[in-house]
Amino acid sequence: MRMFSHAMEALNPPSERKKRKRRERRTDDEGLPWSSRGRYGGVGGHEWFDTDAGASRSPVVFVHGNGRTHEDWTDHAEALLDEGFSGDELWAITFAHPSSTHREMSSQLDEFVRNVREYTGSESVSIVAHSLGVTGVRYWLERRNRYEWVDTVVSIAGANHGVSVCSGDEDPKTLGEYARPSRFVGYRYRERPNHPLKRLNAGTETPGDVTYYTIRGAYDHYYWRDPTSPELEGASENVLLWTNHIGTLRSDRTRALLSEWLTDGPDDGAADDGRTAV
């Protein structure tokens, strides 16, 4: 149904007025303790979550995927609140465009994380990203050299080695705006010299003094050509869940892993290659 709606949008593109209203909704910053100046939206902080002020651990920044918003992370934030996290330790961004390019994500994420660090007084943050947000985070880290800003990255169902459902040759003008990031994550990226995703995977896939984790789904149709695409060589754990693309986001097991990784660190019982099936 979602794919059908995207096709209909391509045939009947929204008017400029509708696009403007949609952007205004996405860049609503009433849930943030600073002004985004219409560049992005999101929520976070003790006032939003109604907790005491202050952060005693690295704040968590949640990053959504293609066509999504910060609302994807509501249950995850609530679970961490139950584990003793404060509101100032929980933040989630909404990118201005529903299908952002990696440059757009990098720019908006850089400002968002900068504000989180300044507001909380924290030197570093932990990042939890899903789907397109995963490569958005990796691109931001590499392009801006922000590895010192981050101590943990949890990548959920990310196209770390490309997706199987698009080649990268898709034209957003004919297929709709949801095809905007396809050139970055399309499976033919390996054929293109100096491709940005190829650069991200050159050398170590887990650069910086950062702890990396990944989660992938056994039934994720986005990666039927390369089921292990979401994994990162060198990650502390690469976890396989018996679910699909959205299931990796919504799974109770994912929330349990986040609680474990963001509070206790890696599982000493993980396999030598970092892979774990649960």
mmCIF file with all atom_site columns, C-alpha atoms in Angstrom, residues 2-123:
data_model
loop_
_atom_site.group_PDB
_atom_site.id
_atom_site.type_symbol
_atom_site.label_atom_id
_atom_site.label_alt_id
_atom_site.label_comp_id
_atom_site.label_asym_id
_atom_site.label_entity_id
_atom_site.label_seq_id
_atom_site.pdbx_PDB_ins_code
_atom_site.Cartn_x
_atom_site.Cartn_y
_atom_site.Cartn_z
_atom_site.occupancy
_atom_site.B_iso_or_equiv
_atom_site.pdbx_formal_charge
_atom_site.auth_seq_id
_atom_site.auth_comp_id
_atom_site.auth_asym_id
_atom_site.auth_atom_id
_atom_site.pdbx_PDB_model_num
ATOM 1   C CA . ARG A 1 2   ? 2.835  2.412  0.848   1.00 0.00 ? 2   ARG A CA 1
ATOM 2   C CA . MET A 1 3   ? 4.507  1.727  -2.502  1.00 0.00 ? 3   MET A CA 1
ATOM 3   C CA . PHE A 1 4   ? 1.169  2.301  -4.268  1.00 0.00 ? 4   PHE A CA 1
ATOM 4   C CA . SER A 1 5   ? 0.687  5.624  -2.501  1.00 0.00 ? 5   SER A CA 1
ATOM 5   C CA . HIS A 1 6   ? 4.160  6.709  -3.603  1.00 0.00 ? 6   HIS A CA 1
ATOM 6   C CA . ALA A 1 7   ? 3.300  5.833  -7.204  1.00 0.00 ? 7   ALA A CA 1
ATOM 7   C CA . MET A 1 8   ? 0.076  7.842  -7.017  1.00 0.00 ? 8   MET A CA 1
ATOM 8   C CA . GLU A 1 9   ? 1.995  10.795 -5.594  1.00 0.00 ? 9   GLU A CA 1
ATOM 9   C CA . ALA A 1 10  ? 4.328  10.646 -8.585  1.00 0.00 ? 10  ALA A CA 1
ATOM 10  C CA . LEU A 1 11  ? 1.304  10.831 -10.910 1.00 0.00 ? 11  LEU A CA 1
ATOM 11  C CA . ASN A 1 12  ? -0.372 13.532 -8.837  1.00 0.00 ? 12  ASN A CA 1
ATOM 12  C CA . PRO A 1 13  ? 2.416  15.497 -7.156  1.00 0.00 ? 13  PRO A CA 1
ATOM 13  C CA . PRO A 1 14  ? 1.388  17.685 -4.215  1.00 0.00 ? 14  PRO A CA 1
ATOM 14  C CA . SER A 1 15  ? 0.916  21.374 -4.854  1.00 0.00 ? 15  SER A CA 1
ATOM 15  C CA . GLU A 1 16  ? 3.521  23.848 -3.650  1.00 0.00 ? 16  GLU A CA 1
ATOM 16  C CA . ARG A 1 17  ? 1.086  24.958 -0.951  1.00 0.00 ? 17  ARG A CA 1
ATOM 17  C CA . LYS A 1 18  ? 0.718  21.396 0.340   1.00 0.00 ? 18  LYS A CA 1
ATOM 18  C CA . LYS A 1 19  ? 4.473  20.908 0.228   1.00 0.00 ? 19  LYS A CA 1
ATOM 19  C CA . ARG A 1 20  ? 4.966  24.078 2.256   1.00 0.00 ? 20  ARG A CA 1
ATOM 20  C CA . LYS A 1 21  ? 2.421  23.004 4.879   1.00 0.00 ? 21  LYS A CA 1
ATOM 21  C CA . ARG A 1 22  ? 3.962  19.562 5.130   1.00 0.00 ? 22  ARG A CA 1
ATOM 22  C CA . ARG A 1 23  ? 7.402  21.074 5.606   1.00 0.00 ? 23  ARG A CA 1
ATOM 23  C CA . GLU A 1 24  ? 6.070  23.374 8.329   1.00 0.00 ? 24  GLU A CA 1
ATOM 24  C CA . ARG A 1 25  ? 4.693  20.346 10.188  1.00 0.00 ? 25  ARG A CA 1
ATOM 25  C CA . ARG A 1 26  ? 7.985  18.498 9.886   1.00 0.00 ? 26  ARG A CA 1
ATOM 26  C CA . THR A 1 27  ? 10.031 21.469 11.093  1.00 0.00 ? 27  THR A CA 1
ATOM 27  C CA . ASP A 1 28  ? 7.855  22.144 14.144  1.00 0.00 ? 28  ASP A CA 1
ATOM 28  C CA . ASP A 1 29  ? 10.301 22.805 16.989  1.00 0.00 ? 29  ASP A CA 1
ATOM 29  C CA . GLU A 1 30  ? 7.840  23.256 19.867  1.00 0.00 ? 30  GLU A CA 1
ATOM 30  C CA . GLY A 1 31  ? 9.146  20.004 21.338  1.00 0.00 ? 31  GLY A CA 1
ATOM 31  C CA . LEU A 1 32  ? 12.709 21.355 21.486  1.00 0.00 ? 32  LEU A CA 1
ATOM 32  C CA . PRO A 1 33  ? 14.262 23.824 23.967  1.00 0.00 ? 33  PRO A CA 1
ATOM 33  C CA . TRP A 1 34  ? 15.836 25.799 21.103  1.00 0.00 ? 34  TRP A CA 1
ATOM 34  C CA . SER A 1 35  ? 14.700 27.225 17.783  1.00 0.00 ? 35  SER A CA 1
ATOM 35  C CA . SER A 1 36  ? 15.492 25.223 14.653  1.00 0.00 ? 36  SER A CA 1
ATOM 36  C CA . ARG A 1 37  ? 14.671 28.266 12.501  1.00 0.00 ? 37  ARG A CA 1
ATOM 37  C CA . GLY A 1 38  ? 12.570 26.040 10.266  1.00 0.00 ? 38  GLY A CA 1
ATOM 38  C CA . ARG A 1 39  ? 15.510 23.795 9.340   1.00 0.00 ? 39  ARG A CA 1
ATOM 39  C CA . TYR A 1 40  ? 14.290 20.605 11.056  1.00 0.00 ? 40  TYR A CA 1
ATOM 40  C CA . GLY A 1 41  ? 11.894 19.401 13.730  1.00 0.00 ? 41  GLY A CA 1
ATOM 41  C CA . GLY A 1 42  ? 12.052 17.008 16.634  1.00 0.00 ? 42  GLY A CA 1
ATOM 42  C CA . VAL A 1 43  ? 11.523 16.547 20.343  1.00 0.00 ? 43  VAL A CA 1
ATOM 43  C CA . GLY A 1 44  ? 13.559 16.032 23.476  1.00 0.00 ? 44  GLY A CA 1
ATOM 44  C CA . GLY A 1 45  ? 14.610 17.379 26.833  1.00 0.00 ? 45  GLY A CA 1
ATOM 45  C CA . HIS A 1 46  ? 13.254 17.322 30.364  1.00 0.00 ? 46  HIS A CA 1
ATOM 46  C CA . GLU A 1 47  ? 10.351 19.651 29.641  1.00 0.00 ? 47  GLU A CA 1
ATOM 47  C CA . TRP A 1 48  ? 9.108  17.499 26.762  1.00 0.00 ? 48  TRP A CA 1
ATOM 48  C CA . PHE A 1 49  ? 9.393  14.257 28.732  1.00 0.00 ? 49  PHE A CA 1
ATOM 49  C CA . ASP A 1 50  ? 8.396  15.848 32.058  1.00 0.00 ? 50  ASP A CA 1
ATOM 50  C CA . THR A 1 51  ? 11.418 14.695 34.053  1.00 0.00 ? 51  THR A CA 1
ATOM 51  C CA . ASP A 1 52  ? 14.019 16.354 36.214  1.00 0.00 ? 52  ASP A CA 1
ATOM 52  C CA . ALA A 1 53  ? 16.656 18.352 34.347  1.00 0.00 ? 53  ALA A CA 1
ATOM 53  C CA . GLY A 1 54  ? 20.182 17.109 33.808  1.00 0.00 ? 54  GLY A CA 1
ATOM 54  C CA . ALA A 1 55  ? 22.100 14.411 31.953  1.00 0.00 ? 55  ALA A CA 1
ATOM 55  C CA . SER A 1 56  ? 24.415 11.978 33.748  1.00 0.00 ? 56  SER A CA 1
ATOM 56  C CA . ARG A 1 57  ? 25.171 9.835  30.683  1.00 0.00 ? 57  ARG A CA 1
ATOM 57  C CA . SER A 1 58  ? 25.612 10.401 26.968  1.00 0.00 ? 58  SER A CA 1
ATOM 58  C CA . PRO A 1 59  ? 22.323 11.685 25.526  1.00 0.00 ? 59  PRO A CA 1
ATOM 59  C CA . VAL A 1 60  ? 20.670 9.449  22.929  1.00 0.00 ? 60  VAL A CA 1
ATOM 60  C CA . VAL A 1 61  ? 19.803 10.959 19.540  1.00 0.00 ? 61  VAL A CA 1
ATOM 61  C CA . PHE A 1 62  ? 17.259 8.985  17.492  1.00 0.00 ? 62  PHE A CA 1
ATOM 62  C CA . VAL A 1 63  ? 17.394 9.308  13.687  1.00 0.00 ? 63  VAL A CA 1
ATOM 63  C CA . HIS A 1 64  ? 14.483 8.167  11.505  1.00 0.00 ? 64  HIS A CA 1
ATOM 64  C CA . GLY A 1 65  ? 14.423 6.620  8.043   1.00 0.00 ? 65  GLY A CA 1
ATOM 65  C CA . ASN A 1 66  ? 12.946 7.470  4.646   1.00 0.00 ? 66  ASN A CA 1
ATOM 66  C CA . GLY A 1 67  ? 9.520  9.082  4.838   1.00 0.00 ? 67  GLY A CA 1
ATOM 67  C CA . ARG A 1 68  ? 9.359  8.820  8.632   1.00 0.00 ? 68  ARG A CA 1
ATOM 68  C CA . THR A 1 69  ? 9.460  11.224 11.608  1.00 0.00 ? 69  THR A CA 1
ATOM 69  C CA . HIS A 1 70  ? 10.643 11.368 15.214  1.00 0.00 ? 70  HIS A CA 1
ATOM 70  C CA . GLU A 1 71  ? 7.397  9.650  16.219  1.00 0.00 ? 71  GLU A CA 1
ATOM 71  C CA . ASP A 1 72  ? 8.961  6.313  15.228  1.00 0.00 ? 72  ASP A CA 1
ATOM 72  C CA . TRP A 1 73  ? 10.945 6.502  18.452  1.00 0.00 ? 73  TRP A CA 1
ATOM 73  C CA . THR A 1 74  ? 8.201  7.211  20.992  1.00 0.00 ? 74  THR A CA 1
ATOM 74  C CA . ASP A 1 75  ? 8.115  3.676  22.415  1.00 0.00 ? 75  ASP A CA 1
ATOM 75  C CA . HIS A 1 76  ? 11.906 3.429  22.487  1.00 0.00 ? 76  HIS A CA 1
ATOM 76  C CA . ALA A 1 77  ? 12.175 6.667  24.454  1.00 0.00 ? 77  ALA A CA 1
ATOM 77  C CA . GLU A 1 78  ? 9.492  5.512  26.887  1.00 0.00 ? 78  GLU A CA 1
ATOM 78  C CA . ALA A 1 79  ? 11.360 2.242  27.421  1.00 0.00 ? 79  ALA A CA 1
ATOM 79  C CA . LEU A 1 80  ? 14.561 4.108  28.229  1.00 0.00 ? 80  LEU A CA 1
ATOM 80  C CA . LEU A 1 81  ? 12.695 6.449  30.569  1.00 0.00 ? 81  LEU A CA 1
ATOM 81  C CA . ASP A 1 82  ? 11.546 3.326  32.414  1.00 0.00 ? 82  ASP A CA 1
ATOM 82  C CA . GLU A 1 83  ? 15.218 2.310  32.646  1.00 0.00 ? 83  GLU A CA 1
ATOM 83  C CA . GLY A 1 84  ? 16.068 5.556  34.419  1.00 0.00 ? 84  GLY A CA 1
ATOM 84  C CA . PHE A 1 85  ? 17.049 7.829  31.539  1.00 0.00 ? 85  PHE A CA 1
ATOM 85  C CA . SER A 1 86  ? 16.156 11.494 31.998  1.00 0.00 ? 86  SER A CA 1
ATOM 86  C CA . GLY A 1 87  ? 14.422 13.645 29.418  1.00 0.00 ? 87  GLY A CA 1
ATOM 87  C CA . ASP A 1 88  ? 17.663 15.532 28.782  1.00 0.00 ? 88  ASP A CA 1
ATOM 88  C CA . GLU A 1 89  ? 19.191 12.197 27.735  1.00 0.00 ? 89  GLU A CA 1
ATOM 89  C CA . LEU A 1 90  ? 16.596 11.535 25.016  1.00 0.00 ? 90  LEU A CA 1
ATOM 90  C CA . TRP A 1 91  ? 16.283 13.397 21.702  1.00 0.00 ? 91  TRP A CA 1
ATOM 91  C CA . ALA A 1 92  ? 14.803 12.675 18.275  1.00 0.00 ? 92  ALA A CA 1
ATOM 92  C CA . ILE A 1 93  ? 15.127 14.653 15.049  1.00 0.00 ? 93  ILE A CA 1
ATOM 93  C CA . THR A 1 94  ? 12.673 15.000 12.165  1.00 0.00 ? 94  THR A CA 1
ATOM 94  C CA . PHE A 1 95  ? 14.376 15.955 8.912   1.00 0.00 ? 95  PHE A CA 1
ATOM 95  C CA . ALA A 1 96  ? 12.742 18.776 6.969   1.00 0.00 ? 96  ALA A CA 1
ATOM 96  C CA . HIS A 1 97  ? 12.184 16.722 3.832   1.00 0.00 ? 97  HIS A CA 1
ATOM 97  C CA . PRO A 1 98  ? 10.424 13.365 4.199   1.00 0.00 ? 98  PRO A CA 1
ATOM 98  C CA . SER A 1 99  ? 12.973 11.812 1.841   1.00 0.00 ? 99  SER A CA 1
ATOM 99  C CA . SER A 1 100 ? 16.158 13.723 2.575   1.00 0.00 ? 100 SER A CA 1
ATOM 100 C CA . THR A 1 101 ? 19.397 13.496 0.665   1.00 0.00 ? 101 THR A CA 1
ATOM 101 C CA . HIS A 1 102 ? 22.495 12.562 2.629   1.00 0.00 ? 102 HIS A CA 1
ATOM 102 C CA . ARG A 1 103 ? 23.824 16.108 2.397   1.00 0.00 ? 103 ARG A CA 1
ATOM 103 C CA . GLU A 1 104 ? 20.569 17.430 3.861   1.00 0.00 ? 104 GLU A CA 1
ATOM 104 C CA . MET A 1 105 ? 20.671 14.887 6.673   1.00 0.00 ? 105 MET A CA 1
ATOM 105 C CA . SER A 1 106 ? 24.307 15.697 7.407   1.00 0.00 ? 106 SER A CA 1
ATOM 106 C CA . SER A 1 107 ? 23.662 19.425 7.681   1.00 0.00 ? 107 SER A CA 1
ATOM 107 C CA . GLN A 1 108 ? 20.552 19.134 9.861   1.00 0.00 ? 108 GLN A CA 1
ATOM 108 C CA . LEU A 1 109 ? 21.991 16.405 12.059  1.00 0.00 ? 109 LEU A CA 1
ATOM 109 C CA . ASP A 1 110 ? 25.148 18.420 12.650  1.00 0.00 ? 110 ASP A CA 1
ATOM 110 C CA . GLU A 1 111 ? 23.156 21.359 13.976  1.00 0.00 ? 111 GLU A CA 1
ATOM 111 C CA . PHE A 1 112 ? 20.840 19.120 16.007  1.00 0.00 ? 112 PHE A CA 1
ATOM 112 C CA . VAL A 1 113 ? 23.652 17.230 17.748  1.00 0.00 ? 113 VAL A CA 1
ATOM 113 C CA . ARG A 1 114 ? 25.569 20.461 18.334  1.00 0.00 ? 114 ARG A CA 1
ATOM 114 C CA . ASN A 1 115 ? 22.532 21.878 20.131  1.00 0.00 ? 115 ASN A CA 1
ATOM 115 C CA . VAL A 1 116 ? 22.048 18.693 22.176  1.00 0.00 ? 116 VAL A CA 1
ATOM 116 C CA . ARG A 1 117 ? 25.671 18.841 23.322  1.00 0.00 ? 117 ARG A CA 1
ATOM 117 C CA . GLU A 1 118 ? 25.483 22.525 24.182  1.00 0.00 ? 118 GLU A CA 1
ATOM 118 C CA . TYR A 1 119 ? 22.127 22.237 25.958  1.00 0.00 ? 119 TYR A CA 1
ATOM 119 C CA . THR A 1 120 ? 23.102 19.214 28.060  1.00 0.00 ? 120 THR A CA 1
ATOM 120 C CA . GLY A 1 121 ? 26.774 20.051 28.534  1.00 0.00 ? 121 GLY A CA 1
ATOM 121 C CA . SER A 1 122 ? 27.674 16.580 27.250  1.00 0.00 ? 122 SER A CA 1
ATOM 122 C CA . GLU A 1 123 ? 30.853 15.970 25.273  1.00 0.00 ? 123 GLU A CA 1
#
